[in-house]
mmCIF file of C-alpha atoms in Angstrom:
data_model
loop_
_atom_site.group_PDB
_atom_site.id
_atom_site.type_symbol
_atom_site.label_atom_id
_atom_site.label_comp_id
_atom_site.label_asym_id
_atom_site.label_seq_id
_atom_site.Cartn_x
_atom_site.Cartn_y
_atom_site.Cartn_z
ATOM 1 C CA MET A 1 0.048 -0.038 -0.049
ATOM 2 C CA SER A 2 1.607 3.371 -0.942
ATOM 3 C CA PRO A 3 1.597 6.153 1.734
ATOM 4 C CA ASP A 4 -1.011 8.718 1.564
ATOM 5 C CA ARG A 5 0.239 11.922 -0.146
ATOM 6 C CA SER A 6 -3.000 13.922 -0.213
ATOM 7 C CA HIS A 7 -1.915 16.163 2.532
ATOM 8 C CA LEU A 8 1.149 17.567 0.716
ATOM 9 C CA PRO A 9 0.583 20.788 -1.139
ATOM 10 C CA ALA A 10 0.599 20.690 -4.867
ATOM 11 C CA ASP A 11 3.999 22.441 -5.135
ATOM 12 C CA HIS A 12 5.771 20.121 -2.688
ATOM 13 C CA PRO A 13 9.159 18.588 -4.055
ATOM 14 C CA PRO A 14 8.994 14.926 -4.805
ATOM 15 C CA VAL A 15 9.490 12.974 -1.743
ATOM 16 C CA ARG A 16 9.164 9.219 -0.755
ATOM 17 C CA PHE A 17 8.192 7.954 2.669
ATOM 18 C CA GLY A 18 6.413 5.383 4.594
ATOM 19 C CA LYS A 19 8.718 2.503 4.142
ATOM 20 C CA VAL A 20 10.868 0.356 6.682
ATOM 21 C CA GLY A 21 14.271 -0.853 5.521
ATOM 22 C CA VAL A 22 16.329 -3.906 6.581
ATOM 23 C CA LEU A 23 19.819 -3.886 6.201
ATOM 24 C CA LEU A 24 21.752 -7.022 6.399
ATOM 25 C CA VAL A 25 25.503 -6.254 7.134
ATOM 26 C CA ASN A 26 28.420 -8.830 7.065
ATOM 27 C CA LEU A 27 32.095 -8.370 7.783
ATOM 28 C CA GLY A 28 33.327 -7.459 4.226
ATOM 29 C CA THR A 29 35.170 -8.567 1.257
ATOM 30 C CA PRO A 30 37.808 -7.439 -1.285
ATOM 31 C CA ASP A 31 36.749 -6.628 -4.923
ATOM 32 C CA GLY A 32 39.398 -8.960 -6.282
ATOM 33 C CA THR A 33 42.276 -11.162 -5.259
ATOM 34 C CA ASP A 34 44.759 -8.816 -6.718
ATOM 35 C CA TYR A 35 47.401 -6.842 -4.582
ATOM 36 C CA ARG A 36 45.769 -3.375 -4.756
ATOM 37 C CA SER A 37 42.171 -4.906 -3.868
ATOM 38 C CA MET A 38 43.536 -6.783 -1.025
ATOM 39 C CA ARG A 39 45.548 -3.896 0.379
ATOM 40 C CA ARG A 40 42.527 -1.520 0.078
ATOM 41 C CA TYR A 41 40.431 -3.888 1.894
ATOM 42 C CA LEU A 42 42.902 -4.975 4.490
ATOM 43 C CA GLU A 43 43.842 -1.290 5.383
ATOM 44 C CA GLU A 44 40.156 -0.462 6.019
ATOM 45 C CA PHE A 45 39.692 -3.409 8.078
ATOM 46 C CA LEU A 46 42.799 -3.223 10.062
ATOM 47 C CA THR A 47 42.696 0.472 10.833
ATOM 48 C CA ASP A 48 39.461 -0.038 12.586
ATOM 49 C CA ARG A 49 40.090 0.677 16.232
ATOM 50 C CA ARG A 50 37.197 -1.914 17.317
ATOM 51 C CA VAL A 51 39.225 -4.431 15.530
ATOM 52 C CA ILE A 52 42.842 -3.495 16.681
ATOM 53 C CA GLU A 53 42.766 -1.794 19.909
ATOM 54 C CA TRP A 54 46.603 -1.058 20.078
ATOM 55 C CA SER A 55 47.364 2.623 20.027
ATOM 56 C CA PRO A 56 48.065 3.891 16.325
ATOM 57 C CA LEU A 57 51.397 5.002 17.550
ATOM 58 C CA TYR A 58 52.412 1.273 18.253
ATOM 59 C CA TRP A 59 50.323 -0.279 15.277
ATOM 60 C CA TYR A 60 50.423 2.015 12.232
ATOM 61 C CA PRO A 61 54.340 1.623 11.853
ATOM 62 C CA ILE A 62 53.821 -2.191 11.941
ATOM 63 C CA LEU A 63 50.718 -1.978 9.795
ATOM 64 C CA TYR A 64 52.183 0.067 7.100
ATOM 65 C CA GLY A 65 55.729 -0.762 7.222
ATOM 66 C CA ILE A 66 55.189 -4.434 7.359
ATOM 67 C CA VAL A 67 51.512 -6.194 7.157
ATOM 68 C CA LEU A 68 50.433 -4.034 4.183
ATOM 69 C CA ASN A 69 53.224 -4.784 2.292
ATOM 70 C CA LYS A 70 53.442 -8.478 2.578
ATOM 71 C CA ARG A 71 50.032 -9.604 3.713
ATOM 72 C CA PRO A 72 47.764 -8.636 0.781
ATOM 73 C CA GLN A 73 49.685 -10.986 -1.533
ATOM 74 C CA LYS A 74 49.458 -14.044 0.877
ATOM 75 C CA VAL A 75 45.716 -13.292 1.543
ATOM 76 C CA GLY A 76 44.927 -12.595 -1.959
ATOM 77 C CA LYS A 77 46.277 -16.247 -2.808
ATOM 78 C CA ALA A 78 44.201 -17.689 -0.212
ATOM 79 C CA TYR A 79 41.142 -15.946 -1.668
ATOM 80 C CA GLU A 80 42.057 -17.247 -5.049
ATOM 81 C CA GLU A 81 41.493 -20.802 -3.563
ATOM 82 C CA ILE A 82 37.984 -20.217 -2.677
ATOM 83 C CA TRP A 83 36.856 -17.325 -5.152
ATOM 84 C CA ASN A 84 33.499 -17.834 -6.825
ATOM 85 C CA LYS A 85 34.826 -17.606 -10.334
ATOM 86 C CA GLU A 86 31.524 -17.867 -12.016
ATOM 87 C CA LEU A 87 30.348 -14.486 -10.633
ATOM 88 C CA ASP A 88 34.115 -13.219 -9.954
ATOM 89 C CA GLU A 89 33.343 -12.455 -6.358
ATOM 90 C CA SER A 90 33.949 -14.028 -2.906
ATOM 91 C CA TYR A 91 31.494 -16.473 -1.601
ATOM 92 C CA LEU A 92 30.377 -14.332 1.229
ATOM 93 C CA ARG A 93 29.374 -11.363 -1.049
ATOM 94 C CA THR A 94 27.210 -14.153 -2.997
ATOM 95 C CA TYR A 95 25.726 -15.515 0.052
ATOM 96 C CA THR A 96 25.100 -12.207 1.441
ATOM 97 C CA ARG A 97 23.304 -10.910 -1.458
ATOM 98 C CA ASN A 98 21.253 -14.247 -1.974
ATOM 99 C CA GLN A 99 20.167 -13.888 1.772
ATOM 100 C CA ALA A 100 18.932 -10.297 1.095
ATOM 101 C CA GLU A 101 17.111 -11.345 -2.156
ATOM 102 C CA LYS A 102 15.382 -14.405 -0.491
ATOM 103 C CA MET A 103 14.367 -12.478 2.543
ATOM 104 C CA ALA A 104 12.851 -9.645 0.420
ATOM 105 C CA ALA A 105 10.916 -12.185 -1.793
ATOM 106 C CA SER A 106 9.505 -13.866 1.483
ATOM 107 C CA PHE A 107 8.279 -10.683 2.983
ATOM 108 C CA THR A 108 4.827 -10.726 0.506
ATOM 109 C CA ASP A 109 3.012 -9.758 3.595
ATOM 110 C CA LEU A 110 5.132 -6.696 4.463
ATOM 111 C CA PRO A 111 4.976 -4.793 1.208
ATOM 112 C CA ASN A 112 6.571 -1.557 2.601
ATOM 113 C CA VAL A 113 9.587 -3.310 3.945
ATOM 114 C CA ARG A 114 12.570 -3.028 1.764
ATOM 115 C CA VAL A 115 15.683 -5.379 2.370
ATOM 116 C CA ASP A 116 19.024 -4.554 1.067
ATOM 117 C CA TRP A 117 22.606 -5.474 2.148
ATOM 118 C CA ALA A 118 25.914 -4.046 2.805
ATOM 119 C CA MET A 119 29.405 -4.667 3.908
ATOM 120 C CA ARG A 120 31.364 -3.181 6.906
ATOM 121 C CA TYR A 121 34.625 -3.173 4.898
ATOM 122 C CA GLY A 122 34.524 -2.946 1.262
ATOM 123 C CA GLN A 123 31.580 -2.449 -0.952
ATOM 124 C CA PRO A 124 28.585 -1.875 -0.913
ATOM 125 C CA SER A 125 29.232 0.294 2.237
ATOM 126 C CA ILE A 126 26.816 0.606 4.935
ATOM 127 C CA ARG A 127 26.796 4.522 4.308
ATOM 128 C CA SER A 128 25.902 4.161 0.540
ATOM 129 C CA LYS A 129 22.952 1.424 1.389
ATOM 130 C CA MET A 130 21.569 3.473 4.094
ATOM 131 C CA ASP A 131 21.422 6.532 1.801
ATOM 132 C CA GLU A 132 19.595 4.474 -0.712
ATOM 133 C CA LEU A 133 17.242 3.133 1.565
ATOM 134 C CA GLN A 134 16.502 6.556 3.097
ATOM 135 C CA LYS A 135 15.939 8.160 -0.393
ATOM 136 C CA ASP A 136 13.576 5.257 -1.368
ATOM 137 C CA GLY A 137 11.252 6.453 1.525
ATOM 138 C CA CYS A 138 12.529 4.175 4.436
ATOM 139 C CA GLU A 139 11.733 6.365 7.618
ATOM 140 C CA LYS A 140 12.842 3.530 9.692
ATOM 141 C CA ILE A 141 15.762 1.297 9.175
ATOM 142 C CA LEU A 142 16.592 -2.258 11.013
ATOM 143 C CA VAL A 143 20.484 -2.891 10.775
ATOM 144 C CA PHE A 144 21.353 -6.465 11.229
ATOM 145 C CA PRO A 145 24.896 -7.419 11.785
ATOM 146 C CA LEU A 146 25.012 -10.807 10.533
ATOM 147 C CA TYR A 147 26.551 -12.124 13.658
ATOM 148 C CA PRO A 148 24.814 -14.468 16.007
ATOM 149 C CA HIS A 149 27.552 -13.557 18.950
ATOM 150 C CA TYR A 150 28.157 -10.123 20.115
ATOM 151 C CA ALA A 151 31.636 -8.796 19.882
ATOM 152 C CA ALA A 152 32.838 -5.373 19.918
ATOM 153 C CA ALA A 153 35.091 -5.983 16.958
ATOM 154 C CA THR A 154 32.164 -7.316 14.736
ATOM 155 C CA THR A 155 28.679 -6.344 15.962
ATOM 156 C CA ALA A 156 29.739 -2.917 17.679
ATOM 157 C CA THR A 157 31.658 -1.752 14.618
ATOM 158 C CA VAL A 158 28.948 -2.450 12.308
ATOM 159 C CA ASN A 159 26.520 -0.357 14.831
ATOM 160 C CA ASP A 160 29.108 2.241 14.795
ATOM 161 C CA GLU A 161 29.202 2.845 11.198
ATOM 162 C CA ALA A 162 25.486 2.811 10.692
ATOM 163 C CA PHE A 163 25.342 5.748 13.341
ATOM 164 C CA LYS A 164 27.948 7.565 11.480
ATOM 165 C CA ALA A 165 25.975 7.522 8.430
ATOM 166 C CA LEU A 166 23.027 9.258 10.166
ATOM 167 C CA LEU A 167 25.712 12.211 10.750
ATOM 168 C CA LYS A 168 25.378 12.871 6.839
ATOM 169 C CA MET A 169 21.611 12.884 6.725
ATOM 170 C CA ARG A 170 19.357 15.863 6.840
ATOM 171 C CA TRP A 171 16.131 13.687 7.462
ATOM 172 C CA GLN A 172 17.204 11.033 9.492
ATOM 173 C CA PRO A 173 15.465 7.708 9.806
ATOM 174 C CA ALA A 174 14.747 6.078 12.976
ATOM 175 C CA LEU A 175 17.372 3.307 13.604
ATOM 176 C CA ARG A 176 17.295 -0.002 15.327
ATOM 177 C CA THR A 177 20.014 -2.452 15.486
ATOM 178 C CA VAL A 178 19.533 -6.316 15.837
ATOM 179 C CA PRO A 179 21.141 -7.911 19.015
ATOM 180 C CA GLN A 180 23.051 -11.207 19.405
ATOM 181 C CA TYR A 181 20.846 -14.238 18.892
ATOM 182 C CA SER A 182 23.266 -16.861 20.121
ATOM 183 C CA ASP A 183 20.675 -18.910 22.276
ATOM 184 C CA ASP A 184 17.689 -18.427 20.056
ATOM 185 C CA PRO A 185 15.719 -21.519 19.875
ATOM 186 C CA VAL A 186 15.346 -21.197 15.975
ATOM 187 C CA TYR A 187 19.091 -20.834 15.599
ATOM 188 C CA ILE A 188 19.846 -23.727 17.668
ATOM 189 C CA GLU A 189 17.463 -26.035 15.999
ATOM 190 C CA ALA A 190 18.954 -24.881 12.503
ATOM 191 C CA LEU A 191 22.432 -25.807 13.523
ATOM 192 C CA ALA A 192 21.514 -29.099 14.938
ATOM 193 C CA ASN A 193 19.517 -29.912 11.609
ATOM 194 C CA SER A 194 22.451 -28.975 9.707
ATOM 195 C CA ILE A 195 24.677 -31.400 11.751
ATOM 196 C CA ARG A 196 22.169 -34.190 11.613
ATOM 197 C CA ASN A 197 21.692 -33.702 7.980
ATOM 198 C CA HIS A 198 25.377 -33.460 6.916
ATOM 199 C CA LEU A 199 26.478 -36.615 9.171
ATOM 200 C CA ALA A 200 23.656 -38.518 7.461
ATOM 201 C CA THR A 201 25.416 -38.028 4.051
ATOM 202 C CA LEU A 202 28.521 -39.751 5.341
ATOM 203 C CA ASP A 203 29.473 -43.479 5.473
ATOM 204 C CA TRP A 204 31.307 -42.911 8.550
ATOM 205 C CA GLU A 205 30.585 -41.328 11.932
ATOM 206 C CA PRO A 206 32.953 -38.494 13.648
ATOM 207 C CA GLU A 207 34.128 -39.486 17.055
ATOM 208 C CA LEU A 208 33.877 -35.931 17.930
ATOM 209 C CA VAL A 209 32.615 -32.706 16.299
ATOM 210 C CA LEU A 210 34.303 -29.217 16.925
ATOM 211 C CA THR A 211 32.370 -25.803 17.096
ATOM 212 C CA SER A 212 35.012 -23.608 15.871
ATOM 213 C CA TYR A 213 34.351 -19.870 16.502
ATOM 214 C CA HIS A 214 36.236 -17.039 15.236
ATOM 215 C CA GLY A 215 38.710 -15.823 18.062
ATOM 216 C CA ILE A 216 39.142 -12.596 19.611
ATOM 217 C CA PRO A 217 42.272 -11.386 21.860
ATOM 218 C CA LYS A 218 41.956 -12.599 25.339
ATOM 219 C CA SER A 219 42.407 -9.010 26.542
ATOM 220 C CA TYR A 220 39.079 -7.977 24.921
ATOM 221 C CA PHE A 221 37.320 -10.665 26.830
ATOM 222 C CA MET A 222 38.813 -9.435 30.142
ATOM 223 C CA LYS A 223 37.766 -5.936 29.272
ATOM 224 C CA GLY A 224 34.084 -7.259 29.379
ATOM 225 C CA ASP A 225 33.439 -8.509 25.711
ATOM 226 C CA PRO A 226 30.519 -11.223 26.287
ATOM 227 C CA TYR A 227 31.586 -13.188 23.306
ATOM 228 C CA HIS A 228 33.270 -16.041 24.895
ATOM 229 C CA CYS A 229 30.478 -16.831 27.110
ATOM 230 C CA GLN A 230 28.002 -16.758 24.185
ATOM 231 C CA CYS A 231 30.048 -19.127 22.250
ATOM 232 C CA TYR A 232 30.041 -21.549 24.988
ATOM 233 C CA LYS A 233 26.245 -21.317 25.508
ATOM 234 C CA THR A 234 25.579 -21.935 21.758
ATOM 235 C CA THR A 235 27.557 -24.917 22.127
ATOM 236 C CA ARG A 236 25.875 -26.222 25.329
ATOM 237 C CA LEU A 237 22.252 -25.554 23.861
ATOM 238 C CA LEU A 238 23.391 -27.135 20.676
ATOM 239 C CA ARG A 239 24.686 -30.292 22.547
ATOM 240 C CA ASP A 240 21.418 -30.507 24.284
ATOM 241 C CA ALA A 241 19.355 -30.333 21.112
ATOM 242 C CA LEU A 242 21.498 -33.283 19.603
ATOM 243 C CA GLY A 243 21.218 -35.116 22.855
ATOM 244 C CA TRP A 244 25.140 -35.796 22.920
ATOM 245 C CA GLU A 245 27.326 -36.478 25.561
ATOM 246 C CA LYS A 246 29.416 -33.423 26.688
ATOM 247 C CA ASP A 247 32.778 -34.728 25.269
ATOM 248 C CA ARG A 248 31.406 -35.272 21.778
ATOM 249 C CA LEU A 249 30.930 -31.439 20.877
ATOM 250 C CA MET A 250 33.558 -29.285 22.048
ATOM 251 C CA VAL A 251 34.355 -25.652 21.654
ATOM 252 C CA THR A 252 37.572 -24.081 19.994
ATOM 253 C CA PHE A 253 38.650 -20.790 18.687
ATOM 254 C CA GLN A 254 40.230 -19.923 15.162
ATOM 255 C CA SER A 255 41.926 -17.116 13.025
ATOM 256 C CA ARG A 256 43.877 -15.565 15.656
ATOM 257 C CA PHE A 257 46.359 -12.677 14.268
ATOM 258 C CA GLY A 258 49.447 -11.095 15.934
ATOM 259 C CA PRO A 259 51.401 -11.934 19.086
ATOM 260 C CA GLU A 260 48.646 -11.679 21.524
ATOM 261 C CA GLU A 261 47.102 -14.473 23.527
ATOM 262 C CA TRP A 262 43.643 -15.214 22.170
ATOM 263 C CA LEU A 263 40.669 -17.016 23.265
ATOM 264 C CA GLN A 264 41.550 -20.722 23.572
ATOM 265 C CA PRO A 265 41.561 -23.855 22.993
ATOM 266 C CA TYR A 266 42.931 -22.802 19.476
ATOM 267 C CA THR A 267 41.304 -24.782 16.627
ATOM 268 C CA ASP A 268 44.627 -25.686 14.807
ATOM 269 C CA LYS A 269 46.492 -26.748 17.854
ATOM 270 C CA THR A 270 43.089 -28.783 18.901
ATOM 271 C CA VAL A 271 43.233 -30.672 15.460
ATOM 272 C CA GLU A 272 46.732 -31.505 15.504
ATOM 273 C CA LYS A 273 46.561 -32.876 19.213
ATOM 274 C CA LEU A 274 43.416 -34.973 18.628
ATOM 275 C CA ALA A 275 45.052 -36.748 15.689
ATOM 276 C CA GLN A 276 48.165 -37.172 17.547
ATOM 277 C CA GLU A 277 46.459 -38.716 20.433
ATOM 278 C CA GLY A 278 44.802 -41.296 18.061
ATOM 279 C CA VAL A 279 41.321 -39.646 17.387
ATOM 280 C CA LYS A 280 40.636 -40.819 13.473
ATOM 281 C CA ARG A 281 37.433 -39.201 12.547
ATOM 282 C CA ILE A 282 36.294 -35.733 13.248
ATOM 283 C CA ALA A 283 33.902 -32.930 11.836
ATOM 284 C CA ILE A 284 33.966 -29.079 12.242
ATOM 285 C CA ILE A 285 31.196 -26.853 12.226
ATOM 286 C CA ASN A 286 31.387 -23.023 12.310
ATOM 287 C CA PRO A 287 28.229 -21.757 14.442
ATOM 288 C CA GLY A 288 29.291 -18.155 14.522
ATOM 289 C CA PHE A 289 29.655 -17.834 10.720
ATOM 290 C CA VAL A 290 26.369 -16.945 8.986
ATOM 291 C CA SER A 291 27.891 -17.599 5.644
ATOM 292 C CA ASP A 292 30.917 -19.690 4.330
ATOM 293 C CA CYS A 293 33.820 -17.344 3.862
ATOM 294 C CA LEU A 294 37.743 -17.520 3.756
ATOM 295 C CA GLU A 295 37.681 -18.429 7.226
ATOM 296 C CA THR A 296 35.605 -21.334 6.817
ATOM 297 C CA LEU A 297 36.411 -22.635 3.455
ATOM 298 C CA GLU A 298 40.217 -22.008 3.442
ATOM 299 C CA GLU A 299 41.115 -22.041 7.016
ATOM 300 C CA ILE A 300 38.908 -24.782 8.145
ATOM 301 C CA ALA A 301 37.638 -27.264 5.173
ATOM 302 C CA GLY A 302 41.060 -26.808 3.793
ATOM 303 C CA GLU A 303 43.955 -26.345 6.253
ATOM 304 C CA ALA A 304 42.357 -27.830 9.417
ATOM 305 C CA GLY A 305 41.361 -30.970 7.458
ATOM 306 C CA GLU A 306 44.911 -31.285 5.805
ATOM 307 C CA ASP A 307 46.502 -30.655 9.347
ATOM 308 C CA PHE A 308 44.197 -33.494 10.863
ATOM 309 C CA LEU A 309 45.149 -36.084 8.336
ATOM 310 C CA HIS A 310 48.745 -35.113 8.084
ATOM 311 C CA ASN A 311 48.882 -35.621 11.854
ATOM 312 C CA GLY A 312 47.447 -39.321 11.851
ATOM 313 C CA GLY A 313 43.679 -38.583 11.276
ATOM 314 C CA GLU A 314 41.863 -40.777 8.854
ATOM 315 C CA LYS A 315 38.378 -39.044 8.313
ATOM 316 C CA PHE A 316 37.554 -35.349 8.341
ATOM 317 C CA THR A 317 34.447 -33.312 7.110
ATOM 318 C CA HIS A 318 33.601 -29.598 7.352
ATOM 319 C CA ILE A 319 29.835 -29.030 7.939
ATOM 320 C CA PRO A 320 28.916 -26.014 5.872
ATOM 321 C CA CYS A 321 27.355 -22.852 7.355
ATOM 322 C CA LEU A 322 23.631 -22.349 7.114
ATOM 323 C CA ASN A 323 24.289 -19.710 4.218
ATOM 324 C CA ASP A 324 21.173 -19.037 2.207
ATOM 325 C CA SER A 325 19.681 -22.473 2.545
ATOM 326 C CA ASP A 326 16.013 -23.001 3.746
ATOM 327 C CA GLU A 327 17.137 -23.427 7.352
ATOM 328 C CA GLY A 328 19.630 -20.495 7.309
ATOM 329 C CA MET A 329 16.791 -18.073 5.765
ATOM 330 C CA ARG A 330 14.278 -19.310 8.353
ATOM 331 C CA VAL A 331 16.582 -18.165 11.174
ATOM 332 C CA LEU A 332 17.424 -14.584 9.604
ATOM 333 C CA GLU A 333 13.630 -14.113 8.666
ATOM 334 C CA HIS A 334 12.613 -15.202 12.261
ATOM 335 C CA VAL A 335 15.064 -12.699 13.809
ATOM 336 C CA VAL A 336 14.082 -9.823 11.424
ATOM 337 C CA ARG A 337 10.336 -10.362 12.034
ATOM 338 C CA ARG A 338 10.945 -10.463 15.631
ATOM 339 C CA GLU A 339 13.020 -7.271 15.617
ATOM 340 C CA LEU A 340 10.450 -5.508 13.313
ATOM 341 C CA GLN A 341 7.547 -5.648 15.958
ATOM 342 C CA GLY A 342 5.992 -2.380 16.489
ATOM 343 C CA TRP A 343 7.115 -0.886 13.171
ATOM 344 C CA VAL A 344 5.220 -3.202 10.700
#
């Protein structure tokens, strides 16, 4: 239903209003795997004070003198291995766009809701998409950081950027942000079903399953970041949903960067240790990732699997993220409909 414009004077400038926007936001992606694209992406990512909390006086000489000279080439090669060559983009971009399009198609009962997507780092930017939503008549915008667990380095920086976008707007829309949903029953059941369905395709049974979450520096946890606790709660609830014993589903943390101690146990060290101790069959799932990306496809499905087999393991499988599957979309749509209450 179109908004009523009968109260506007005849000479009123054209204006759109009466819509509600939903903006799905994931971490980000480079535009390509070449050196310049990777350097541009990494610079934006690694200069975010939410991500690297060290003083710029200490960090920037390291970043610009070492990291941004060497790391773009290394990370670019890793991206090349898992690049969506058909669309010439990362799978994170593919899945995030698909999630937005599928959600928009499912909201047939909400004709005034417009769904779009953005990236915190890279393109399309949060600011550009919020501008588009506002110009399209969205007087209210729900920003959905696509992270089931809250961390300052992920959820908070998305919210920061969304509120910064308001600074440039004369007519600001009302803004809501989606909270973490690490213990939501719909999310837990979707994870449980993904494990059941994947294991049913195998002709072998894993001795245990690792729930591998992206790590954060231990110092962030000690400052009050709730991420660690939320990850453990998700795994506990998932274990209950599956009806498994405690030692069959364990928590690990991956993707550490730099010299600091990060949340432990580390995924890579755990995988090696399990194989060396005689465990022959394992599976890994990444509950904290809404979509498969470099950290799941290259680091876990690739490197972790190779490390396990190299150290004596015999069978390894990676359980895909929920992505834009029916189960995954059911979770995202459930969360959005809940958070839109009172607006639609």
